[in-house]
mmCIF file of C-alpha atoms and ligand atoms in Angstrom:
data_model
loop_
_atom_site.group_PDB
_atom_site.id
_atom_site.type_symbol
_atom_site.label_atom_id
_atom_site.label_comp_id
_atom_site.label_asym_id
_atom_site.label_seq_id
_atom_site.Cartn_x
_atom_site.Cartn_y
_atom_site.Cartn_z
ATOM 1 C CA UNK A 474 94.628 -14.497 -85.499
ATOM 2 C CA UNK A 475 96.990 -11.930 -86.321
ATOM 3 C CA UNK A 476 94.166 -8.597 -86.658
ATOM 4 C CA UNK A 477 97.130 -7.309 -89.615
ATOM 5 C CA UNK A 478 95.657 -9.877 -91.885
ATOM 6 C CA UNK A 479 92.319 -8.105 -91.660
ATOM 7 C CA UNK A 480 93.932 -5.661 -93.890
ATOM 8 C CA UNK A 481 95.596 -7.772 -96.125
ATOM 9 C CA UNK A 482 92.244 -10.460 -96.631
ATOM 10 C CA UNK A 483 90.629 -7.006 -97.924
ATOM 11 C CA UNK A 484 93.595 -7.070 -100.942
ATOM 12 C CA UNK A 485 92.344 -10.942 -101.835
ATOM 13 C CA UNK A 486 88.929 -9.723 -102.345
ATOM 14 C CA UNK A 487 89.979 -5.823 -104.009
ATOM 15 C CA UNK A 488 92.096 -8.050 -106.489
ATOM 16 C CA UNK A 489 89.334 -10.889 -107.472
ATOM 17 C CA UNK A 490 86.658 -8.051 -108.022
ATOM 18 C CA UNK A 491 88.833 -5.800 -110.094
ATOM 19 C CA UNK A 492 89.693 -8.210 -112.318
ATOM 20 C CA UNK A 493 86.718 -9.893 -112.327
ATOM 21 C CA UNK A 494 84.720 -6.247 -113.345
ATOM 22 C CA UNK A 495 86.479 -6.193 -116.249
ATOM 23 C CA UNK A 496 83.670 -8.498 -117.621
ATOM 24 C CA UNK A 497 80.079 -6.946 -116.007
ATOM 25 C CA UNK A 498 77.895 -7.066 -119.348
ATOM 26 C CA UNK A 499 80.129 -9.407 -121.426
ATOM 27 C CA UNK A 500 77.650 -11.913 -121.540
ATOM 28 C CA UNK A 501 80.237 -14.769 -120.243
ATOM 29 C CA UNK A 502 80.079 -15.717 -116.855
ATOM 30 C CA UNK A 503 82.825 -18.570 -116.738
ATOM 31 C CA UNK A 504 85.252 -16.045 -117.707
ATOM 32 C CA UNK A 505 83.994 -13.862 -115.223
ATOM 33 C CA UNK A 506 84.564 -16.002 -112.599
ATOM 34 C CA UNK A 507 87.815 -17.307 -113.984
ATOM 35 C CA UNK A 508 89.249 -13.773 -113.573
ATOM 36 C CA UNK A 509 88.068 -13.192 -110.109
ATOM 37 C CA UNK A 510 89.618 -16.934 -109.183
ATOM 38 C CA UNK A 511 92.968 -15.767 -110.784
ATOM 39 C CA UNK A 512 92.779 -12.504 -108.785
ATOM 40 C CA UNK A 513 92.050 -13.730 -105.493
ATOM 41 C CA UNK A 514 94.610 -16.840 -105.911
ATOM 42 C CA UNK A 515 97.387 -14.684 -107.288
ATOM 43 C CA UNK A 516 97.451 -12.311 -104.036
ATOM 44 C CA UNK A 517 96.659 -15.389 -101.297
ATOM 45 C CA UNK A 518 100.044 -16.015 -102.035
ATOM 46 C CA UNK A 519 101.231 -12.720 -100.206
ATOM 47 C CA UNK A 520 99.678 -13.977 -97.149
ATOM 48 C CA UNK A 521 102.016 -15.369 -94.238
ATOM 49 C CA UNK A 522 99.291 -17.886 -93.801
ATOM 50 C CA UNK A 523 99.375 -22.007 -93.600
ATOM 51 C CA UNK A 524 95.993 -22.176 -95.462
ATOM 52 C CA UNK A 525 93.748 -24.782 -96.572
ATOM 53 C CA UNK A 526 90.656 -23.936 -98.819
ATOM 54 C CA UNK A 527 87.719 -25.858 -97.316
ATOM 55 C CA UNK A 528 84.769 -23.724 -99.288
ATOM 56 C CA UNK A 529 86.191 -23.182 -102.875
ATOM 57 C CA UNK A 530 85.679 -23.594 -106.161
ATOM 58 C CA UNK A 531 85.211 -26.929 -106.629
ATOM 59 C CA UNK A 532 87.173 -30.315 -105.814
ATOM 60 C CA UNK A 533 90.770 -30.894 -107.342
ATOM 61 C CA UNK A 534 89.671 -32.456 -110.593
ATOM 62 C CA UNK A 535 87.101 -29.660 -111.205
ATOM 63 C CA UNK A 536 88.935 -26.264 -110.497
ATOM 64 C CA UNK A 537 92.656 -25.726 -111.432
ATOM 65 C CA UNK A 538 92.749 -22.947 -108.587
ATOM 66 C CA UNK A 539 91.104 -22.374 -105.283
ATOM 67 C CA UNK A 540 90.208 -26.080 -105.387
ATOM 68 C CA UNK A 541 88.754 -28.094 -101.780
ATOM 69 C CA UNK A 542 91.958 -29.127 -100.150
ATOM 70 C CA UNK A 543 94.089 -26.506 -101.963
ATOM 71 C CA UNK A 544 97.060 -25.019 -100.024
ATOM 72 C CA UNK A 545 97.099 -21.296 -99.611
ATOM 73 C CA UNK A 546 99.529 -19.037 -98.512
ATOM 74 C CA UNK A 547 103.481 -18.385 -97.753
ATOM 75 C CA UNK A 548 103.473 -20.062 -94.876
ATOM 76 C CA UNK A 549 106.334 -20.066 -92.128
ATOM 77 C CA UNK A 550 107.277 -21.898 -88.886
ATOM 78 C CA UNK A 551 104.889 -19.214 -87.152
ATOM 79 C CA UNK A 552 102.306 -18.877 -89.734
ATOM 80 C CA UNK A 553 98.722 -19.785 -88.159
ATOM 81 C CA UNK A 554 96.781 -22.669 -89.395
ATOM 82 C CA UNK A 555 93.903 -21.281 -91.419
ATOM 83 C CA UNK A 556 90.407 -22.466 -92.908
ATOM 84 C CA UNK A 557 89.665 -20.602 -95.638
ATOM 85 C CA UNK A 558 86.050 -20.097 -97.561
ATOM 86 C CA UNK A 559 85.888 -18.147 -100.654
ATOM 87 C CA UNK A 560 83.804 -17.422 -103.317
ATOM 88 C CA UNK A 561 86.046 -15.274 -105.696
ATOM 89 C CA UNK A 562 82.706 -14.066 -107.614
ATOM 90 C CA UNK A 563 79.075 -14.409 -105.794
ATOM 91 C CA UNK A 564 77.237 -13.458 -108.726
ATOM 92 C CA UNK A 565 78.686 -15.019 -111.762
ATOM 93 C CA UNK A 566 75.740 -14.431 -113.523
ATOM 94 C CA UNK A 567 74.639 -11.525 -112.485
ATOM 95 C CA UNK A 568 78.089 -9.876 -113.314
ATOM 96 C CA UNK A 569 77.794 -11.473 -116.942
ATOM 97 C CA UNK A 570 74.394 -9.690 -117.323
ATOM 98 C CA UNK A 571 75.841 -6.165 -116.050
ATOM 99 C CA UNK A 572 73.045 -6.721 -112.975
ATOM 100 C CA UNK A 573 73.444 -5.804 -109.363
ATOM 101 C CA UNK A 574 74.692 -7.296 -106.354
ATOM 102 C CA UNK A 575 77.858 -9.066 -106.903
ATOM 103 C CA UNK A 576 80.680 -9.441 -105.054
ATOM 104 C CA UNK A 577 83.613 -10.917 -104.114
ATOM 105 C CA UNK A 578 83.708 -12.594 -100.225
ATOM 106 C CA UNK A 579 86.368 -14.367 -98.369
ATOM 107 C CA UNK A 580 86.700 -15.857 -95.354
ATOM 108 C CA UNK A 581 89.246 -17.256 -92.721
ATOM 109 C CA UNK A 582 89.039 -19.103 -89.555
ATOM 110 C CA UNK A 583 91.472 -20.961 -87.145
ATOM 111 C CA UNK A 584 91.600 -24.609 -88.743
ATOM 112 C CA UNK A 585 88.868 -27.328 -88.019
ATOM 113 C CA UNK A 586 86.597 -24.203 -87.926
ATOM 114 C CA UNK A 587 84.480 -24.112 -90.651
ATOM 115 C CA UNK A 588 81.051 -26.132 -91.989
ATOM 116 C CA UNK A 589 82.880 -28.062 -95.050
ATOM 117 C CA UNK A 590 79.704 -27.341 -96.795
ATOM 118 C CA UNK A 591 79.193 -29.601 -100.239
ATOM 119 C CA UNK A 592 78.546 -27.703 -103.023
ATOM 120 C CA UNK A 593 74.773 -27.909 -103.296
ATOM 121 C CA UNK A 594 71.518 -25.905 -102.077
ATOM 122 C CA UNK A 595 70.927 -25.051 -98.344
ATOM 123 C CA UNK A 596 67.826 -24.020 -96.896
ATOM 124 C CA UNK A 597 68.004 -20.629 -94.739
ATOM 125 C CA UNK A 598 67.323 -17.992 -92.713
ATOM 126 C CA UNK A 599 68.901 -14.957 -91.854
ATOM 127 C CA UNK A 600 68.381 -11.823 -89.335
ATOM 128 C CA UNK A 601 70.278 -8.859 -88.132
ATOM 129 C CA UNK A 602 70.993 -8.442 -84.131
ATOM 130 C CA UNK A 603 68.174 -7.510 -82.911
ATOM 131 C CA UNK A 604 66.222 -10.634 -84.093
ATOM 132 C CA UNK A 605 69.095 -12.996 -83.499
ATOM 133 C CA UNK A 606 67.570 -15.953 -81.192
ATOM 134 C CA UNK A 607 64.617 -14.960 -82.486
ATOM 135 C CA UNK A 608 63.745 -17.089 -85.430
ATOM 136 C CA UNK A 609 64.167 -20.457 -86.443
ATOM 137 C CA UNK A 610 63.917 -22.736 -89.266
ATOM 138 C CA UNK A 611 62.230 -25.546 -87.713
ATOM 139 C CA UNK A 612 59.257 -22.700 -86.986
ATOM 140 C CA UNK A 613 56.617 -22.196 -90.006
ATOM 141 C CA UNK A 614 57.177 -18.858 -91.987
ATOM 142 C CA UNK A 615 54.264 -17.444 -90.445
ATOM 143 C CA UNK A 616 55.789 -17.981 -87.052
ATOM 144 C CA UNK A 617 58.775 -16.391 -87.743
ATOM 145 C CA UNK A 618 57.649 -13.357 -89.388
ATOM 146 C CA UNK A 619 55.159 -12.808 -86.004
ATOM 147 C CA UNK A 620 57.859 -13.303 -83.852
ATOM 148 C CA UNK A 621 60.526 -10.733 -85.731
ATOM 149 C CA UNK A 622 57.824 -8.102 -85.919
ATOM 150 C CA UNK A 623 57.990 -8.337 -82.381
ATOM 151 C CA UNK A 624 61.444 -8.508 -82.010
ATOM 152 C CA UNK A 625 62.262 -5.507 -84.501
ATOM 153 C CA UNK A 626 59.171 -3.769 -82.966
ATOM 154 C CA UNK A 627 57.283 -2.880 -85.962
ATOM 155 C CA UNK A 628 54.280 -3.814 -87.641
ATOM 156 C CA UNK A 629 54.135 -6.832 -89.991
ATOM 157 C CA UNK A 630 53.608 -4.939 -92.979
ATOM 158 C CA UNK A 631 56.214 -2.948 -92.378
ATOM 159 C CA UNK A 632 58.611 -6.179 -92.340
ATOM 160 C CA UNK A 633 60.781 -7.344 -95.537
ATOM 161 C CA UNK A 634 61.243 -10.221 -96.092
ATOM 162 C CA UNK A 635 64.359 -10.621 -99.104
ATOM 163 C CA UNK A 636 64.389 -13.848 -101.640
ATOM 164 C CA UNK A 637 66.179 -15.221 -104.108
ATOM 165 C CA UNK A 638 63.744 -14.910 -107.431
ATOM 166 C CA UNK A 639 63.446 -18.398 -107.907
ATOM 167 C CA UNK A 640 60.531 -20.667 -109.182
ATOM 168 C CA UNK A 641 61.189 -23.022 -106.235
ATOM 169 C CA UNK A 642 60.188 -20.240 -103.707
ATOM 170 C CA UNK A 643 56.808 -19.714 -105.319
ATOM 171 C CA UNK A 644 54.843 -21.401 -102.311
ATOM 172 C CA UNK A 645 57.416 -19.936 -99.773
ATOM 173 C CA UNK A 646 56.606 -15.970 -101.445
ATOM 174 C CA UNK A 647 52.622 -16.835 -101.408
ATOM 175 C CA UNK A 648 52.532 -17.527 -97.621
ATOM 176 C CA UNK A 649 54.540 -14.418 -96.841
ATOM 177 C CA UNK A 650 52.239 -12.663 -98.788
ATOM 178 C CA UNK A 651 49.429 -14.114 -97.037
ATOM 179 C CA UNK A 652 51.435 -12.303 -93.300
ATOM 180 C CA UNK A 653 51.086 -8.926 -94.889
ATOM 181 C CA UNK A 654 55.001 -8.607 -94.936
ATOM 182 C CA UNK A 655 56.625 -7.284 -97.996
ATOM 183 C CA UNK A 656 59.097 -9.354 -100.629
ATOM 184 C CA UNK A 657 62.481 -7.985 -101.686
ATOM 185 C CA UNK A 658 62.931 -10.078 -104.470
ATOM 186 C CA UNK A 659 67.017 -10.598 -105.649
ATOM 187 C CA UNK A 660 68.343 -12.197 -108.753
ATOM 188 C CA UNK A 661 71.559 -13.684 -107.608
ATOM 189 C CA UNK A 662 74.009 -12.775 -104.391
ATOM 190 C CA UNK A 663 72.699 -14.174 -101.205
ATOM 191 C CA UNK A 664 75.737 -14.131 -99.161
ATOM 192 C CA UNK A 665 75.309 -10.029 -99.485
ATOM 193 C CA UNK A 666 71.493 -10.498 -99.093
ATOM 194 C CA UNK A 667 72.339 -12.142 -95.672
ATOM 195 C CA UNK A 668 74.614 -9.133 -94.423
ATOM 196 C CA UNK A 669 72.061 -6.852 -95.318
ATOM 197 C CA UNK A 670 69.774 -7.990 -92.875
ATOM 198 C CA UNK A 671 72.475 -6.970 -89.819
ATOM 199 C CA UNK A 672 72.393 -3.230 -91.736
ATOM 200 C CA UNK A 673 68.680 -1.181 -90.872
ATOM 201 C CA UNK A 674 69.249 1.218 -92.936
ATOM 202 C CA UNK A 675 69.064 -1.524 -96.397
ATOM 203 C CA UNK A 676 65.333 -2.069 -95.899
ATOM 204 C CA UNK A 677 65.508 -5.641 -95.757
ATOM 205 C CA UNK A 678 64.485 -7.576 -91.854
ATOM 206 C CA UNK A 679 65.337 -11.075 -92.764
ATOM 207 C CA UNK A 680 66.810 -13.739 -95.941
ATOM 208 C CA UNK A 681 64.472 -16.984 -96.183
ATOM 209 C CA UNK A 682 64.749 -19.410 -99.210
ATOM 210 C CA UNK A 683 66.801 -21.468 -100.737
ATOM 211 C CA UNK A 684 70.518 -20.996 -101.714
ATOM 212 C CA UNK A 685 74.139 -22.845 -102.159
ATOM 213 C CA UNK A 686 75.342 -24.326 -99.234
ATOM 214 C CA UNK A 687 79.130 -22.854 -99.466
ATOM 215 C CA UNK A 688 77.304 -19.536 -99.563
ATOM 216 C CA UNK A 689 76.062 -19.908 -96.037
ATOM 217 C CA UNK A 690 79.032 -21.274 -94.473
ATOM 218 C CA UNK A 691 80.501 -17.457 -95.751
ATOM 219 C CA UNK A 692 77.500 -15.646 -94.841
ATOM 220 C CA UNK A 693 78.058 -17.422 -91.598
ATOM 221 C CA UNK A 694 81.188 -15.924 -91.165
ATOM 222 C CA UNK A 695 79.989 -12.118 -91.777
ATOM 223 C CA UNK A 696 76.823 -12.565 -89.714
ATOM 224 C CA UNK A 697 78.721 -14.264 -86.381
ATOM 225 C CA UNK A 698 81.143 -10.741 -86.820
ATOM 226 C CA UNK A 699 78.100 -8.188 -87.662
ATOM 227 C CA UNK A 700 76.338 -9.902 -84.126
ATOM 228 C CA UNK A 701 73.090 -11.478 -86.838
ATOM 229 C CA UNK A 702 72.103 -15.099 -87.233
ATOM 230 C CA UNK A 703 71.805 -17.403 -89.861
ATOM 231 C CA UNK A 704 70.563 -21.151 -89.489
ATOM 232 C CA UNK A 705 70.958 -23.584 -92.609
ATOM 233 C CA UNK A 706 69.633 -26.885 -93.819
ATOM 234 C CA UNK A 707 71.636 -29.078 -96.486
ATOM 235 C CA UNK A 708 68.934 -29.295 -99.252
ATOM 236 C CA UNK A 709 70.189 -32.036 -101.077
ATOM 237 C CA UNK A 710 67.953 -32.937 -104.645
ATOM 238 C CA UNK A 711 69.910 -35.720 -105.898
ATOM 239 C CA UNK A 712 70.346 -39.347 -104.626
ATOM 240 C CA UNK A 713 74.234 -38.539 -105.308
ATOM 241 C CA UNK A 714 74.490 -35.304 -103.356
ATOM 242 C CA UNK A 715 72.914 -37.322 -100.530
ATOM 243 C CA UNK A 716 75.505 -39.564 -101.026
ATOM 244 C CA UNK A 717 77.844 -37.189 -100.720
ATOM 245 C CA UNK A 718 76.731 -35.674 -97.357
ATOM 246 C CA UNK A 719 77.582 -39.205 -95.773
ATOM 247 C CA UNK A 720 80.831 -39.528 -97.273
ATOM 248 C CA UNK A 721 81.649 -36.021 -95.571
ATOM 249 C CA UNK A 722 80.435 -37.443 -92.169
ATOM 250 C CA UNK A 723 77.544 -34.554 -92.521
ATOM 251 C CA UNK A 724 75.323 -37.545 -91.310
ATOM 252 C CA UNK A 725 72.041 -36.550 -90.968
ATOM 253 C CA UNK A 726 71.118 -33.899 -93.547
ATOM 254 C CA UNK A 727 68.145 -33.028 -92.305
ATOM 255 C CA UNK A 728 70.005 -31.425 -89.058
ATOM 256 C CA UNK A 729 69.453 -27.368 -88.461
ATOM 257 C CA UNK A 730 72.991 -26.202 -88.665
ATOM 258 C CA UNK A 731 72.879 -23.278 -86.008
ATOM 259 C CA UNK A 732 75.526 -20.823 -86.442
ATOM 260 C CA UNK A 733 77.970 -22.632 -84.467
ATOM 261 C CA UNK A 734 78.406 -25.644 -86.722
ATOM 262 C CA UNK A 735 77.914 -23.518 -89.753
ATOM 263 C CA UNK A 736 81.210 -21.590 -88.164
ATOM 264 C CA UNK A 737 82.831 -22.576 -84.864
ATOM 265 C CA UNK A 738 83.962 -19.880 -82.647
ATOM 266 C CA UNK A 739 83.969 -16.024 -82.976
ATOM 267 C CA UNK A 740 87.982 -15.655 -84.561
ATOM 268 C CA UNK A 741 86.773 -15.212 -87.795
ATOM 269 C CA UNK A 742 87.966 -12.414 -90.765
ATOM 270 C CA UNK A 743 85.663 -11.742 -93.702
ATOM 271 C CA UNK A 744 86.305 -9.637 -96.592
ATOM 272 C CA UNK A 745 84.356 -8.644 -99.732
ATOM 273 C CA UNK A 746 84.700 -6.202 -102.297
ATOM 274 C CA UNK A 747 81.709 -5.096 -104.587
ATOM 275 C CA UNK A 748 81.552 -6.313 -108.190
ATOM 276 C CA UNK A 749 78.970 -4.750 -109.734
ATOM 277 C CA UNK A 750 76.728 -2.020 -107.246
ATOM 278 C CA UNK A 751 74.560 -3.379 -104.736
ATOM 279 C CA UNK A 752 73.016 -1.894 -101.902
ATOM 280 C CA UNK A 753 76.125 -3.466 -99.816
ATOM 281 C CA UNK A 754 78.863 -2.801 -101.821
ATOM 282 C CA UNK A 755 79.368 -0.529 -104.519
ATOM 283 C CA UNK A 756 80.881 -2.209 -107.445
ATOM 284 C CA UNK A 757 83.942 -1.392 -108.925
ATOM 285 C CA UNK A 758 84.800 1.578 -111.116
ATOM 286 C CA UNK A 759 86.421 2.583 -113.626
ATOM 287 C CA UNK A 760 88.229 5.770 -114.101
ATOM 288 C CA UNK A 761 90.808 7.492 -116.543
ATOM 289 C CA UNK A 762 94.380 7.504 -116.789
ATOM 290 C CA UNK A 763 93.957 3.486 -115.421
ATOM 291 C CA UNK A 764 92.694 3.714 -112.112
ATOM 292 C CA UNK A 765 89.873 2.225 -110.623
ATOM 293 C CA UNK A 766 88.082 2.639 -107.073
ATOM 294 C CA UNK A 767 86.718 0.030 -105.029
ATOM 295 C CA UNK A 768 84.042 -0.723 -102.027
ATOM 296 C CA UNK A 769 84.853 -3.587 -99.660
ATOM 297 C CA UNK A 770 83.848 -4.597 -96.048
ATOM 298 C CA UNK A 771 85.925 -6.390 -93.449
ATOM 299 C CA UNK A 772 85.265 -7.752 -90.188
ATOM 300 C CA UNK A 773 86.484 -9.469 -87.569
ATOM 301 C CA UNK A 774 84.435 -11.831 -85.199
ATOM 302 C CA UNK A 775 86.683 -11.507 -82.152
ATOM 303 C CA UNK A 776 86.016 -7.371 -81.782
ATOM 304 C CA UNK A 777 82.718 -6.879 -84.021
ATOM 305 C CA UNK A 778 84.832 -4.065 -85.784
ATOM 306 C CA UNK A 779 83.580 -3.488 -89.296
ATOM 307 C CA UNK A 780 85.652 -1.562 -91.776
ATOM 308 C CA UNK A 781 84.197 -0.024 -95.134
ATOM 309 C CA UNK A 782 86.993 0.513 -96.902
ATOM 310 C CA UNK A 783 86.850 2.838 -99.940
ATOM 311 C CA UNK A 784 90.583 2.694 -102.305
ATOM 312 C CA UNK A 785 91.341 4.143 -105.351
ATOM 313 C CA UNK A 786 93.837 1.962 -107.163
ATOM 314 C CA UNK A 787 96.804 3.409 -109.830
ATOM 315 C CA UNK A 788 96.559 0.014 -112.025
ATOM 316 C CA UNK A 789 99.379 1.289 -113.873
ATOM 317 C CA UNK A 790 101.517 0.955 -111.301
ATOM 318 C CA UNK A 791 100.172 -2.361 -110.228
ATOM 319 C CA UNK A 792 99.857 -4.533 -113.568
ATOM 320 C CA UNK A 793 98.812 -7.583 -111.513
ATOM 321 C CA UNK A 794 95.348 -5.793 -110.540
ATOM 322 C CA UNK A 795 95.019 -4.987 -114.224
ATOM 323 C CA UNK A 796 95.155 -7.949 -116.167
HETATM 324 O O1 FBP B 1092 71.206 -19.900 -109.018
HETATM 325 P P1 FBP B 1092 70.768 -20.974 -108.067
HETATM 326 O O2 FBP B 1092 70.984 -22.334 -108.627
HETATM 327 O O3 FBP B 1092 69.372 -20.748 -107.610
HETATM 328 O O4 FBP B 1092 71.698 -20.915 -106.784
HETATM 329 C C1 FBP B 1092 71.662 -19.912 -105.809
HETATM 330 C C2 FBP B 1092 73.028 -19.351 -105.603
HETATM 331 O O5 FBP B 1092 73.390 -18.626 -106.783
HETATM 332 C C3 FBP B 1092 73.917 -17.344 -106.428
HETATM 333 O O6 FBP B 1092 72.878 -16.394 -106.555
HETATM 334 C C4 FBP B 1092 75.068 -16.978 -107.334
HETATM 335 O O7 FBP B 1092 76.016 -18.006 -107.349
HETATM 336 P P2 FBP B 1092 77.074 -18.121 -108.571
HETATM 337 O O8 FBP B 1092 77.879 -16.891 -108.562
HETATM 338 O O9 FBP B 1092 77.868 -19.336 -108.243
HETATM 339 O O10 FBP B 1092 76.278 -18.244 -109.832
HETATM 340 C C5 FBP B 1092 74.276 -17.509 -104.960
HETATM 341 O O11 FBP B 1092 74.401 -16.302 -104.268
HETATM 342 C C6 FBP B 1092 73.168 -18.381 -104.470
HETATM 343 O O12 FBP B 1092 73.487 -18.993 -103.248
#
């Protein structure tokens, strides 16, 4: 893939999270989201790209933009045929409640590429470099944890272990407990969660527990660029998610989905900007005389390169980022 739209896939995600931040602490998440989607979709379409959204926002009848199927992109008689994954807000509720760790992520792959995950929970597991190989989810917890404190070298105790603050991980957080290791506890985010695991310095070793499924397929992405590993399990609850999986040809849903059929190959680009701060991403800010700075990421999977990319945006000069 062209490495120029590495660049230009960090505007998609600078656009869905400044818009977006316009509502941390509103109190209404669906119009939170709705801005990022109109953000992201609105500057897609300055992308020489023959894209099809195969992680989005919903199917055609649920989401009037960034739907499943959705065509993206000006494409020409040269463009490359792209999958594309987003999730235009990662967070939703967390932005509504002015709380960390929200962002904005995108991701693009040649087509055929990507896991076209259904939207419903996964079971996971993620680790930085040094543990990749490591760990696995068809090993217990306890298992895992013994085998990345020897992988990262360090004592158990001194190993910790992030999780979504659900109920449903109450047993999961009691036997990690029982290891010695620590908990990082999160509120919402996990596709950031995952990447922080491939970053030492954000005192977190490794993501277990229970998330969405499209948010692996994009944390996936990241982790295949940032040299980590994540493995996945469809987690379906109802009979009609179940269902569902067969339709897609998913077949067995009780398969480990390694990294490769999560995301094929290594020409990937991922992008996110920060919504509201995290220990990622900063979130977005706002300044006088109508600018506002953000904090994104980008990577690509082919060289490992990782850009932070800090940028200060004149919204009076661009009206489109402001509204
Ligand atoms: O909130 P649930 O149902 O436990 O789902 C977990 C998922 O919710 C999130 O925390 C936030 O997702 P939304 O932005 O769609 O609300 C994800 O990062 C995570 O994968």
């Amino acid at each position: 893939m062209d490495r120029n739209l590495t660049l230009n896939l960090v505007r998609v995600t600078e656009a869905a999270a400044l818009q977006s931040a316009r509502y941390l602490g509103r109190g209404d998440k669906i119009k939170a989201d709705e801005a990022a989607v109109r953000g992201m979709r609105r500057m897609f379409d300055t992308l020489t790209i023959d894209g099809v959204v195969v992680i989005g926002e919903g199917e055609m009848d649920e989401a009037p933009m960034l739907y499943i199927g959705e065509q993206i992109g000006k494409a020409t008689k040269d463009s490359i045929k792209v999958d594309i994954a987003v999730d235009p807000l990662d967070g939703t509720t967390a932005v509504a409640k002015g709380l960390s760790n929200a962002i904005s992520a995108v991701a693009i792959a040649p087509r055929g590429c990507l896991l076209h995950a259904p939207d419903m929970y996964m079971e996971k597991i993620a680790v930085g470099p040094k543990a990749a190989g490591k760990v696995s989810l068809d090993e217990p917890v306890e298992t895992n944890l013994k085998n990345l404190s020897k992988a990262l070298n360090k004592d158990i105790s001194d190993i910790t272990v992030t999780i979504l603050d659900r109920p449903r991980h109450k047993e999961l957080i009691e036997r990690v407990r029982k290891t010695g290791a620590r908990i990082k506890l999160f509120q919402d985010g996990d596709v950031a969660a995952a990447i922080a695991t491939c970053f030492e310095d954000l005192g977190v070793d490794i993501l277990m527990g229970i998330g969405g499924a499209p948010e692996g397929v994009l944390a996936a992405c990241a982790l295949k660029c940032l040299g980590g590993e994540i493995q996945g399990r469809l987690y379906p609850i109802k009979d009609e998610e179940k269902e569902r999986c067969k339709k897609m040809g998913l077949g067995n849903v009780d398969t480990l989905l390694t990294m490769d059929h999560l995301v094929r190959g290594n020409e990937i680009i991922f992008a996110a900007t920060g919504v509201s701060n995290g220990k990622l991403l900063k979130g977005v800010v706002y300044y006088e005389h109508n600018r506002a700075k953000t904090y994104s990421v980008v990577m690509r999977g082919e060289t490992g390169t990782i850009r932070f990319i800090e940028a200060i945006h004149r919204l009076d000069k661009k009206p489109e980022y402001a509204k």
